[in-house]
Every structure is written in C-alpha cells, then in structure tokens.
PDB file of N, CA and C in Angstrom:
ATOM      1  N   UNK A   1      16.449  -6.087   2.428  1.00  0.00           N
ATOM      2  CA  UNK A   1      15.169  -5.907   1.787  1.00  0.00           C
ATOM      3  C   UNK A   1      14.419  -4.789   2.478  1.00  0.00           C
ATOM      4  N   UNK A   2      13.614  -4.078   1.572  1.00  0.00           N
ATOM      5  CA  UNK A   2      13.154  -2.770   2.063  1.00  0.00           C
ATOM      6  C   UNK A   2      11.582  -3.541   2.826  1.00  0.00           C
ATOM      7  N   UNK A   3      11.300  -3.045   4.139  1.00  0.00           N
ATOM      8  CA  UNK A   3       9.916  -3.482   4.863  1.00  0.00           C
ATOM      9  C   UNK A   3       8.537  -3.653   3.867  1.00  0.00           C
ATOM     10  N   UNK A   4       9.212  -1.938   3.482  1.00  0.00           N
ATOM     11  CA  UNK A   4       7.644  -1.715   3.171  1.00  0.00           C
ATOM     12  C   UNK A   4       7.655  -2.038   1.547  1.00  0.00           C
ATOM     13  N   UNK A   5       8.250  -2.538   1.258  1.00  0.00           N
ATOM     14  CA  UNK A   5       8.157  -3.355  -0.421  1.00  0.00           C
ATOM     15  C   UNK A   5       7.185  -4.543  -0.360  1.00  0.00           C
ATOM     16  N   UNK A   6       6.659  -4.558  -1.133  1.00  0.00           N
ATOM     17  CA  UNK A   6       5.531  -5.643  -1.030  1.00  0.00           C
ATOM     18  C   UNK A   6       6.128  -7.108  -1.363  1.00  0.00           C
ATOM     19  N   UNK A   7       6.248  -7.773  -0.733  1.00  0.00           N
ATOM     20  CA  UNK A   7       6.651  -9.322  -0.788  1.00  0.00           C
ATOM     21  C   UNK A   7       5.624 -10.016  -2.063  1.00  0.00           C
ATOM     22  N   UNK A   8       6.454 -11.025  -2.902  1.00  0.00           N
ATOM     23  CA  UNK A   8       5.911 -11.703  -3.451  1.00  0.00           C
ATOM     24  C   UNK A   8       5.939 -13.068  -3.602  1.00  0.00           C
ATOM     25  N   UNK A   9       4.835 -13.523  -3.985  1.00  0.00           N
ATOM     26  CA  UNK A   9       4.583 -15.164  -3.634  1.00  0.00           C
ATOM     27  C   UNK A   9       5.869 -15.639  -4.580  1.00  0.00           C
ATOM     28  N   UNK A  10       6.375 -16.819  -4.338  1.00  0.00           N
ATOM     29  CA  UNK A  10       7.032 -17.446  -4.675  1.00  0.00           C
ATOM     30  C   UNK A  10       6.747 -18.269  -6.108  1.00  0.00           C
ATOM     31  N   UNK A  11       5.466 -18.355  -6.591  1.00  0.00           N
ATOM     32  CA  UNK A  11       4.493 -18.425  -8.051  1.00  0.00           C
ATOM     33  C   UNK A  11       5.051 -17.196  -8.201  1.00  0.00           C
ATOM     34  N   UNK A  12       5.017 -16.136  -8.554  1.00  0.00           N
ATOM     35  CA  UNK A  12       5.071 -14.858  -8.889  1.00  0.00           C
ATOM     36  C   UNK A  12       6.504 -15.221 -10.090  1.00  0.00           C
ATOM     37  N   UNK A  13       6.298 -14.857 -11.513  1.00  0.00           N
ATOM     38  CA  UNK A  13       7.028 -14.129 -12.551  1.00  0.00           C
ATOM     39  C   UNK A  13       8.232 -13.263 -11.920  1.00  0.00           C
ATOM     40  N   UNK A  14       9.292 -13.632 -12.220  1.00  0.00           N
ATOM     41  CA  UNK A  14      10.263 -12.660 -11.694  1.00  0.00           C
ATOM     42  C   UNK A  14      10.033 -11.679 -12.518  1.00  0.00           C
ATOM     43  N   UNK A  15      10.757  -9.967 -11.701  1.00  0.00           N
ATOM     44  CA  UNK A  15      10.425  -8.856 -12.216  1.00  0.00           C
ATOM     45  C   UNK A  15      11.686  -8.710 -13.029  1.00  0.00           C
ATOM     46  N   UNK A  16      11.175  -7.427 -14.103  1.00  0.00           N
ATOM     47  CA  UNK A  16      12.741  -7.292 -14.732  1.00  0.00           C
ATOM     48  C   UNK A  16      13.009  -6.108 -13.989  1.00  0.00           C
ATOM     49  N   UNK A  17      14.775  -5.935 -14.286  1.00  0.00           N
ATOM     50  CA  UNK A  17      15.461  -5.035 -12.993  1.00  0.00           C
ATOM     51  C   UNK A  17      14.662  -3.733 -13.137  1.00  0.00           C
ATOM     52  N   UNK A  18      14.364  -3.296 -14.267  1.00  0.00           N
ATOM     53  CA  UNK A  18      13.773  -1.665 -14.268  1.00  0.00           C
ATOM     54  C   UNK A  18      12.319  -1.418 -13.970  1.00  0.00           C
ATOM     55  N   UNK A  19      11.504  -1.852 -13.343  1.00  0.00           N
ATOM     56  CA  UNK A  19      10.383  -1.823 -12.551  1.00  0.00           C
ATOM     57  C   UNK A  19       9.316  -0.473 -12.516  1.00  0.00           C
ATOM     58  N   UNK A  20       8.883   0.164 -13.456  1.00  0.00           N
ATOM     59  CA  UNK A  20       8.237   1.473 -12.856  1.00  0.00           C
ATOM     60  C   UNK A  20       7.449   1.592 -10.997  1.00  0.00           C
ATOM     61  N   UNK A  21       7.968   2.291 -10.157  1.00  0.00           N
ATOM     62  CA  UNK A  21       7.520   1.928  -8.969  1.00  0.00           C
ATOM     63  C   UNK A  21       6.714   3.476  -8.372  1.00  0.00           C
ATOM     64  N   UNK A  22       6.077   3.667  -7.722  1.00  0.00           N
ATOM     65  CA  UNK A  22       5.741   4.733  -6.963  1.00  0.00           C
ATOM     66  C   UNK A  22       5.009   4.922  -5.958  1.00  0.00           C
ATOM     67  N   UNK A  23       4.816   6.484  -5.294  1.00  0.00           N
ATOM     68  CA  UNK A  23       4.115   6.162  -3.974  1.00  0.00           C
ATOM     69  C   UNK A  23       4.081   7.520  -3.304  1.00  0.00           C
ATOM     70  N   UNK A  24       3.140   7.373  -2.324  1.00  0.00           N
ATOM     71  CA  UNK A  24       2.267   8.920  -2.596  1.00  0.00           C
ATOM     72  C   UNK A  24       1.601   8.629  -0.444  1.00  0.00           C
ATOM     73  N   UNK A  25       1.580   9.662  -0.279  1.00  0.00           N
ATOM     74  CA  UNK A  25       1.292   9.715   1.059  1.00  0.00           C
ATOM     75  C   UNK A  25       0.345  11.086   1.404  1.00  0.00           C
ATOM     76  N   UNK A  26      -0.959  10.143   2.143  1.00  0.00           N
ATOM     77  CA  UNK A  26      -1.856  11.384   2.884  1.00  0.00           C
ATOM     78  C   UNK A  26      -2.565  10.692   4.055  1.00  0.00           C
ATOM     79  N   UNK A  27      -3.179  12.095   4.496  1.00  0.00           N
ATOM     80  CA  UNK A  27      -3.479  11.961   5.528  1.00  0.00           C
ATOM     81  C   UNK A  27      -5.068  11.572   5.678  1.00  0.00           C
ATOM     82  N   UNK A  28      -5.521  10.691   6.783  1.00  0.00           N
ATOM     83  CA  UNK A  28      -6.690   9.941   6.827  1.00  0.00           C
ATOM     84  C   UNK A  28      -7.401  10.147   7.848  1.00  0.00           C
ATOM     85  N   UNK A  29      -9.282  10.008   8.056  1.00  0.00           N
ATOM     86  CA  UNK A  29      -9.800  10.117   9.205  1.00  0.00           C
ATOM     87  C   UNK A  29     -10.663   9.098   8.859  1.00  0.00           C
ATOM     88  N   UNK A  30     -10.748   7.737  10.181  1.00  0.00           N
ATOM     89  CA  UNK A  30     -11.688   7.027  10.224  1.00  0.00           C
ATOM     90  C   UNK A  30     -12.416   6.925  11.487  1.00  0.00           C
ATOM     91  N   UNK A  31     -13.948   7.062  11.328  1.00  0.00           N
ATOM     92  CA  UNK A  31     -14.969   7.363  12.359  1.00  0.00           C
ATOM     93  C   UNK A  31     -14.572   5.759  13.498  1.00  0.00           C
ATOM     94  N   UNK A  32     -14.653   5.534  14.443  1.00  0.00           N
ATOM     95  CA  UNK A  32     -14.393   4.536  15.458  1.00  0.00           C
ATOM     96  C   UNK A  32     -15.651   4.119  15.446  1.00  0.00           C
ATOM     97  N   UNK A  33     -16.706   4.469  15.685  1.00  0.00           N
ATOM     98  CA  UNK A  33     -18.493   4.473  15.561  1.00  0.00           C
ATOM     99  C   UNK A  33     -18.975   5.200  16.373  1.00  0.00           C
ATOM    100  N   UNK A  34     -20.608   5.353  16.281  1.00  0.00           N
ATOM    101  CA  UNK A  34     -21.387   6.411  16.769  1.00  0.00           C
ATOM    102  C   UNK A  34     -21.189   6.801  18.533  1.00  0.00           C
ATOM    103  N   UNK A  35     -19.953   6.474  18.677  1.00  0.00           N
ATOM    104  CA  UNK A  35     -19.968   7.049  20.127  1.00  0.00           C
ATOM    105  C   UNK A  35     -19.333   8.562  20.444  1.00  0.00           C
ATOM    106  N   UNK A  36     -18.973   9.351  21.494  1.00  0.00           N
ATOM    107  CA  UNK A  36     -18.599  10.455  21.234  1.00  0.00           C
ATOM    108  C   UNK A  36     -17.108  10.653  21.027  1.00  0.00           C
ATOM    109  N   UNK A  37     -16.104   9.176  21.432  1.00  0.00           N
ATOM    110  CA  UNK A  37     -14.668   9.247  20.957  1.00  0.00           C
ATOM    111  C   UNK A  37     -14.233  10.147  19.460  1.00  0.00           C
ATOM    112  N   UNK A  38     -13.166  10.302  19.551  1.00  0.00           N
ATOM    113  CA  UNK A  38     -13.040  11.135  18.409  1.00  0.00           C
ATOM    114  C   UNK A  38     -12.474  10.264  17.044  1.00  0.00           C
ATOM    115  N   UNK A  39     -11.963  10.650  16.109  1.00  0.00           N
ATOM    116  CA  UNK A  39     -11.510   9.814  15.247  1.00  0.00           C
ATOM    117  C   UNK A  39     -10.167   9.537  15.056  1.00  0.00           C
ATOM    118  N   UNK A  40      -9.899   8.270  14.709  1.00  0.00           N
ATOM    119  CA  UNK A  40      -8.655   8.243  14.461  1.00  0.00           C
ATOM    120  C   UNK A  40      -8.336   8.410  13.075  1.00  0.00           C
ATOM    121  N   UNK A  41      -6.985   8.989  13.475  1.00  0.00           N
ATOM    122  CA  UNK A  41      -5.880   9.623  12.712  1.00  0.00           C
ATOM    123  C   UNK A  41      -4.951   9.098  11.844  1.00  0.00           C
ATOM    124  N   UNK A  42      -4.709   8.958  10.857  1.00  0.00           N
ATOM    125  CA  UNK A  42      -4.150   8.011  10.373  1.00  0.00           C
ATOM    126  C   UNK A  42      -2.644   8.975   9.165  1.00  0.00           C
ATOM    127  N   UNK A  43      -1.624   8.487   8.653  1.00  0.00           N
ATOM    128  CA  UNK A  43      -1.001   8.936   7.356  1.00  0.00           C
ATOM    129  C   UNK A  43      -1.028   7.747   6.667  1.00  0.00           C
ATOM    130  N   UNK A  44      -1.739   7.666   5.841  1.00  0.00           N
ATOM    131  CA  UNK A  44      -1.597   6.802   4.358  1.00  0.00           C
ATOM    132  C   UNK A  44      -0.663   6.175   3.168  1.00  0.00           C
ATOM    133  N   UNK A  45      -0.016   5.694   3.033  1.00  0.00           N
ATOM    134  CA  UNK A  45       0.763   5.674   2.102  1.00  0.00           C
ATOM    135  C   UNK A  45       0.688   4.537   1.156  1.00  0.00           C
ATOM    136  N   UNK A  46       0.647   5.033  -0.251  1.00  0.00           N
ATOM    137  CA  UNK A  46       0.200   4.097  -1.474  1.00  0.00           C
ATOM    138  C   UNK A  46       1.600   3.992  -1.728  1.00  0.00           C
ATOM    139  N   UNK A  47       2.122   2.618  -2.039  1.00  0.00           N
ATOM    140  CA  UNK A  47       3.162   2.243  -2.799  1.00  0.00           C
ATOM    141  C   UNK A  47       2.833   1.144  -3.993  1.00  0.00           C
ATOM    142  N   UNK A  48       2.982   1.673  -5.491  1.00  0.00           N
ATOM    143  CA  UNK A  48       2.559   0.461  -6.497  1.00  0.00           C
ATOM    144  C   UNK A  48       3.806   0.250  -6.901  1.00  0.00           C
ATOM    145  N   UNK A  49       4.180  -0.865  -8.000  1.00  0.00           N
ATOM    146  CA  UNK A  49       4.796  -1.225  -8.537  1.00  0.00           C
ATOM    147  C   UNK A  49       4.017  -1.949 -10.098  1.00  0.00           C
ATOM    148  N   UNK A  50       4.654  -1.727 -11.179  1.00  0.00           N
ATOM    149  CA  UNK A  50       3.998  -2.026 -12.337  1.00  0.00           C
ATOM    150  C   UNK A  50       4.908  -2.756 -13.416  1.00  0.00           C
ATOM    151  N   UNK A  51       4.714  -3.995 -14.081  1.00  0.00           N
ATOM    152  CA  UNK A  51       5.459  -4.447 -14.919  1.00  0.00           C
ATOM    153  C   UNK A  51       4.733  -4.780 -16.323  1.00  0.00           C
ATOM    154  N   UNK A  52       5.179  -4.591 -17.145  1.00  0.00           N
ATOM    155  CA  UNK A  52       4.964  -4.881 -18.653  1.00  0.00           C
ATOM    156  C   UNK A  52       5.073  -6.158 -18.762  1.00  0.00           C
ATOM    157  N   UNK A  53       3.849  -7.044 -19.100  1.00  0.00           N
ATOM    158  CA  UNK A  53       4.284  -8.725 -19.077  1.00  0.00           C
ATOM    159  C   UNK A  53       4.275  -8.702 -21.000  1.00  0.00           C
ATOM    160  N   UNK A  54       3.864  -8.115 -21.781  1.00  0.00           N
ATOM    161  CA  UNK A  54       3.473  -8.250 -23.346  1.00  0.00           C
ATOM    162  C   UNK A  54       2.507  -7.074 -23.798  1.00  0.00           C
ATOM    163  N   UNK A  55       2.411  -7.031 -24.683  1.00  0.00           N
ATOM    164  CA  UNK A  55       1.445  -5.672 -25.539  1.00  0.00           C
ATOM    165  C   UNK A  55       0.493  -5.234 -24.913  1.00  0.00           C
ATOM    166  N   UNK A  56      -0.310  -6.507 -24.531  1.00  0.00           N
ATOM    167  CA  UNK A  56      -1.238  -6.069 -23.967  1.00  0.00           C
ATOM    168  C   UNK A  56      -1.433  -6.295 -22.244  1.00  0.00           C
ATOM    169  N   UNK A  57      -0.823  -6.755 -21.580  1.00  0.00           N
ATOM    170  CA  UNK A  57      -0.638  -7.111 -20.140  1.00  0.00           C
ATOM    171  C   UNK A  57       0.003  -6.436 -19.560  1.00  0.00           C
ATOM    172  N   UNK A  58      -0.262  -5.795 -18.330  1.00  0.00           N
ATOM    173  CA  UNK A  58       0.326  -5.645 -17.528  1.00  0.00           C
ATOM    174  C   UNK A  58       0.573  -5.628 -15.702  1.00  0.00           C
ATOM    175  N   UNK A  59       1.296  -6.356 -15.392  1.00  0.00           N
ATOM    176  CA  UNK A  59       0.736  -6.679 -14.011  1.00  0.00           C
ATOM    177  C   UNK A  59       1.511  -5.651 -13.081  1.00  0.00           C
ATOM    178  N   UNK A  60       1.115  -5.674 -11.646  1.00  0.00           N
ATOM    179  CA  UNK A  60       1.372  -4.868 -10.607  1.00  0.00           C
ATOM    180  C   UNK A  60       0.840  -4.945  -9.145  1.00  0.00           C
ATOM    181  N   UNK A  61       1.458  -4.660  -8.139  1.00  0.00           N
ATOM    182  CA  UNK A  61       1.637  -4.521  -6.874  1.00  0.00           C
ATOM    183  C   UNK A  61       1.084  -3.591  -5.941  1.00  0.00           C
ATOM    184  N   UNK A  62      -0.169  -3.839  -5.234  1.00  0.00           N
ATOM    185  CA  UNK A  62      -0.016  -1.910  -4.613  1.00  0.00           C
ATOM    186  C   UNK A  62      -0.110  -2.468  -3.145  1.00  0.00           C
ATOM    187  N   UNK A  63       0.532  -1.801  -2.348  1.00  0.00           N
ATOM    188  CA  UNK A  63       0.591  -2.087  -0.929  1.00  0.00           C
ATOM    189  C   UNK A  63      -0.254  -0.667  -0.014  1.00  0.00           C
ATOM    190  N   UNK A  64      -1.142  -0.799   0.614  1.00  0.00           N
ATOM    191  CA  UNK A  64      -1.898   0.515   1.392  1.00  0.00           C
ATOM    192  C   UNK A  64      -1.197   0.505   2.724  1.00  0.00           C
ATOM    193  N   UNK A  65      -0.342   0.904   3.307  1.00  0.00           N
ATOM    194  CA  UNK A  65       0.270   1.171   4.825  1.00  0.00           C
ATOM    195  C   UNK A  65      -0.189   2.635   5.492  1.00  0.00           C
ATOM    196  N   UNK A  66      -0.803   2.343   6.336  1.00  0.00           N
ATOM    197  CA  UNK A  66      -1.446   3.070   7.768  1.00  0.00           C
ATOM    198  C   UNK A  66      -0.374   3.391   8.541  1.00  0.00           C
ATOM    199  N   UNK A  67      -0.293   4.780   9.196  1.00  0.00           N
ATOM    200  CA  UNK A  67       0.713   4.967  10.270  1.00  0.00           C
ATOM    201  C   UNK A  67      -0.415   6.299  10.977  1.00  0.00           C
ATOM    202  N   UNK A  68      -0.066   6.060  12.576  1.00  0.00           N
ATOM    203  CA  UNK A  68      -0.519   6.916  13.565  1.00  0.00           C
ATOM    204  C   UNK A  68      -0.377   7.972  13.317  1.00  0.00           C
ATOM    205  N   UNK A  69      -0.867   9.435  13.590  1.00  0.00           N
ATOM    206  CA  UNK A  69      -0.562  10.515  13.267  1.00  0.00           C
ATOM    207  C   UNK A  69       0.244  10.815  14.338  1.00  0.00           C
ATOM    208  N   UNK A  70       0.971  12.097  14.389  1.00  0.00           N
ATOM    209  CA  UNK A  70       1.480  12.404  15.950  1.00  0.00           C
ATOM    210  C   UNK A  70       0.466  13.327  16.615  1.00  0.00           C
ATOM    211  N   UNK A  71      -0.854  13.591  16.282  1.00  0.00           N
ATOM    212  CA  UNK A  71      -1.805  14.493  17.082  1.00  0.00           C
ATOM    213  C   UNK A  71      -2.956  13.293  17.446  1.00  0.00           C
ATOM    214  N   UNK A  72      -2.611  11.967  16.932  1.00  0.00           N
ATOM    215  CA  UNK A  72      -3.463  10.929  17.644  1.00  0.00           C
ATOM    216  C   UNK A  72      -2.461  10.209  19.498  1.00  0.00           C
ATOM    217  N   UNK A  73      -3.021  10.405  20.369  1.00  0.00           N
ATOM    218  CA  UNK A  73      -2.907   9.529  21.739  1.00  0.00           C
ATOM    219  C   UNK A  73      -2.482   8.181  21.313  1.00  0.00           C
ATOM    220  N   UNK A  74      -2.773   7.352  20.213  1.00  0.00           N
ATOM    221  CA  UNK A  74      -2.244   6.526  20.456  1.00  0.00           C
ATOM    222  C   UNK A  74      -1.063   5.839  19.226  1.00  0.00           C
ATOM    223  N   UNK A  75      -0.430   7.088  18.693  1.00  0.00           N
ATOM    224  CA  UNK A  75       0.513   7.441  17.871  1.00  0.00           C
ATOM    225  C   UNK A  75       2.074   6.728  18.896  1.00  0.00           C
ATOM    226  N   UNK A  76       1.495   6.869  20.082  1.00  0.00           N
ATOM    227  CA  UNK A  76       2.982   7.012  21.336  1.00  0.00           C
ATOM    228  C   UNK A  76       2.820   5.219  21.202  1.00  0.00           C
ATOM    229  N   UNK A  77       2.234   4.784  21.340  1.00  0.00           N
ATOM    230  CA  UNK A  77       1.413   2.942  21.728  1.00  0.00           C
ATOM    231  C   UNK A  77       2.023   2.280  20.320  1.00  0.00           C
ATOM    232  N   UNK A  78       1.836   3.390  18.840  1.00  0.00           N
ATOM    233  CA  UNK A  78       2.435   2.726  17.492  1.00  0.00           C
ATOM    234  C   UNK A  78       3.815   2.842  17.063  1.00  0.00           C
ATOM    235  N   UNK A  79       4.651   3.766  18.308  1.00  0.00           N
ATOM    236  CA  UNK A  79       5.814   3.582  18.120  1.00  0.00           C
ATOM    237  C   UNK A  79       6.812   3.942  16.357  1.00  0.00           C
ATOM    238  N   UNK A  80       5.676   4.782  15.742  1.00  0.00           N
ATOM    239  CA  UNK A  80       6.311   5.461  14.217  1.00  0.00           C
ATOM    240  C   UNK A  80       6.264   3.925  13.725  1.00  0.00           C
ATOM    241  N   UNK A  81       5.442   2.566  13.689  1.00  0.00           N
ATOM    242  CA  UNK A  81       5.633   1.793  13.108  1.00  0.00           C
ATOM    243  C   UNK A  81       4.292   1.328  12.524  1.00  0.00           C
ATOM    244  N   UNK A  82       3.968   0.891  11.105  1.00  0.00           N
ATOM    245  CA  UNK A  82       2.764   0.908  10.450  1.00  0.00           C
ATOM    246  C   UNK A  82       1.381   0.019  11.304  1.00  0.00           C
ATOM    247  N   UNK A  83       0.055   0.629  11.097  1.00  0.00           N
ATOM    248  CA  UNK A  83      -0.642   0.102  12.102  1.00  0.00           C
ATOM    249  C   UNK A  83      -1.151  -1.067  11.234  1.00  0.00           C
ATOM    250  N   UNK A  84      -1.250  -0.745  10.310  1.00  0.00           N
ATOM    251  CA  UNK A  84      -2.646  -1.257   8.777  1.00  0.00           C
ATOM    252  C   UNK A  84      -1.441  -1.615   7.484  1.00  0.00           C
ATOM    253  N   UNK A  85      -1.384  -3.111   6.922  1.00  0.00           N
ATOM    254  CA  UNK A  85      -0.569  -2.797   5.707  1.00  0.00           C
ATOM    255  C   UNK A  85      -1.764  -3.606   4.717  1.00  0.00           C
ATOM    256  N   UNK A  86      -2.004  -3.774   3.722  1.00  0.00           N
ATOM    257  CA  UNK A  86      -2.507  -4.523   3.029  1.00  0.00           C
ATOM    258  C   UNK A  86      -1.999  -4.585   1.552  1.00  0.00           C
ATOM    259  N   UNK A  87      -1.844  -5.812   1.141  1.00  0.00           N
ATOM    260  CA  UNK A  87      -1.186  -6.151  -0.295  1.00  0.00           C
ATOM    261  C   UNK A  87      -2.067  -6.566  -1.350  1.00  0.00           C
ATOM    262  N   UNK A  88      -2.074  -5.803  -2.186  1.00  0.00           N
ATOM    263  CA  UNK A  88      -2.739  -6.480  -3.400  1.00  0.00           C
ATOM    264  C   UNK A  88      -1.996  -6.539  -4.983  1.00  0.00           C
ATOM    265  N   UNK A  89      -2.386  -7.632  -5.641  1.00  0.00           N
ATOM    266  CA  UNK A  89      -1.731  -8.235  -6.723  1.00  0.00           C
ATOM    267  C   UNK A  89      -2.775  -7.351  -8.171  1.00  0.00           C
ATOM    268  N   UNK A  90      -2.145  -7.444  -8.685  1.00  0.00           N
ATOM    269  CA  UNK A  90      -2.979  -6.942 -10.051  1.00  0.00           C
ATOM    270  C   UNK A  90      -2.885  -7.430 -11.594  1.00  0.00           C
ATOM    271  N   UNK A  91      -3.531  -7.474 -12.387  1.00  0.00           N
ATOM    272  CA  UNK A  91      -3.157  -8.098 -13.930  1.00  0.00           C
ATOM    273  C   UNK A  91      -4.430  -6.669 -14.391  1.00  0.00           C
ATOM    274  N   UNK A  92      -3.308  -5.845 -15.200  1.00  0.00           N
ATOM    275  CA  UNK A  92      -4.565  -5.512 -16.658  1.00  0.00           C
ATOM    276  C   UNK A  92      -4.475  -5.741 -17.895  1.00  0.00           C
ATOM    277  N   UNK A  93      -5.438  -5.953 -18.634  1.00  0.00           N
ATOM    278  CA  UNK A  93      -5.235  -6.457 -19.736  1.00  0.00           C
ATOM    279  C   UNK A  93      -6.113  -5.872 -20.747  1.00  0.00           C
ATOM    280  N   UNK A  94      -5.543  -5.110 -21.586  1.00  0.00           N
ATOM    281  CA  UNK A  94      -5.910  -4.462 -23.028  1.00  0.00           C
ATOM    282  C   UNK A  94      -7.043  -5.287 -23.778  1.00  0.00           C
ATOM    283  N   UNK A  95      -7.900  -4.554 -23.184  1.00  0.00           N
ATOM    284  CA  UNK A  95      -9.533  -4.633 -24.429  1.00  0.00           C
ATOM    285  C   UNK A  95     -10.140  -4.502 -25.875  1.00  0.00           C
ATOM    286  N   UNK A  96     -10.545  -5.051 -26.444  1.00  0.00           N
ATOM    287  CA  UNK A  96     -10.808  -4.577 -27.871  1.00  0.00           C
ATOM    288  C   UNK A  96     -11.336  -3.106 -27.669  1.00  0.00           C
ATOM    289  N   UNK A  97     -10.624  -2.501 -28.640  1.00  0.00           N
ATOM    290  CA  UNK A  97     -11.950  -1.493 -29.570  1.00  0.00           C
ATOM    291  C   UNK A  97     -13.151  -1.472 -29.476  1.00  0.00           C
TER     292      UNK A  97
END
C-alpha cells in the first residue's frame, strides 16, 4: 500500500478500480509568531481522489502532506519524511437550476 494514499474508514463504499486521482506540489511559508525566528519552510503536496457515486453525486478524498524544505535547519531533524498530513472526506452533490 502506497503511504501517502489516503486510508479509508472501513464504512467507506468500495471504490471502483478506475478512480480519477491527482496531485500537485508547492512550496509553503508559515510565520512561527511575532518573534524574530524566521519562517518555516515547508513543500506541500495535494493528493485528491474522486469517484462518481450516481448523476448527481460525487464523492472524494484529499489528503494535504507537509514536508521540510532542504533550506529549512530542521529539514535534517524530518529526515525527507512528511511533517503535517491531514485527511479529508468529501460528498458533492448536484443542485437545482
């Protein structure tokens, strides 16, 4: 199983095999707070996943994973391994006219 694939609850609809999936990577700066430290550094990476449940439904996956930069000090401490992951579930659903 791939890490950074987003796990799903065991309630969860099985997916069908052809899955539209994607994922996109940048780079991030978040302030630490008003002291004179500098900011940390971050690379970003969006991974979604999207399934067709009926005409009008469709549900999906997006996972946000954080990784150290290599011009952040404590990039060496994260070892190239994600600092930040967070998972979220999704349903959209087609509105009237």
């Amino acid at each position: 199983r791939d890490p950074s694939a987003p796990s799903r609850p065991s309630s969860a609809p099985p997916r069908p095999a052809s899955v539209p999936r994607g994922g996109s990577a940048t780079p991030s700066q978040a302030l630490t707070n008003q002291n004179a430290a500098p900011p940390i550094t971050t690379d970003s990476e969006v991974l979604t996943e999207l399934a067709r449940v009926d005409d009008k439904t469709v549900t999906g996956r997006l996972r946000l994973v954080d990784y150290m930069n290599p011009t952040d000090p404590l990039y060496f401490e994260a070892r190239r391994k994600a600092v930040s992951v967070a998972d979220y579930e999704m349903i959209y659903r087609r509105v009237a006219d």
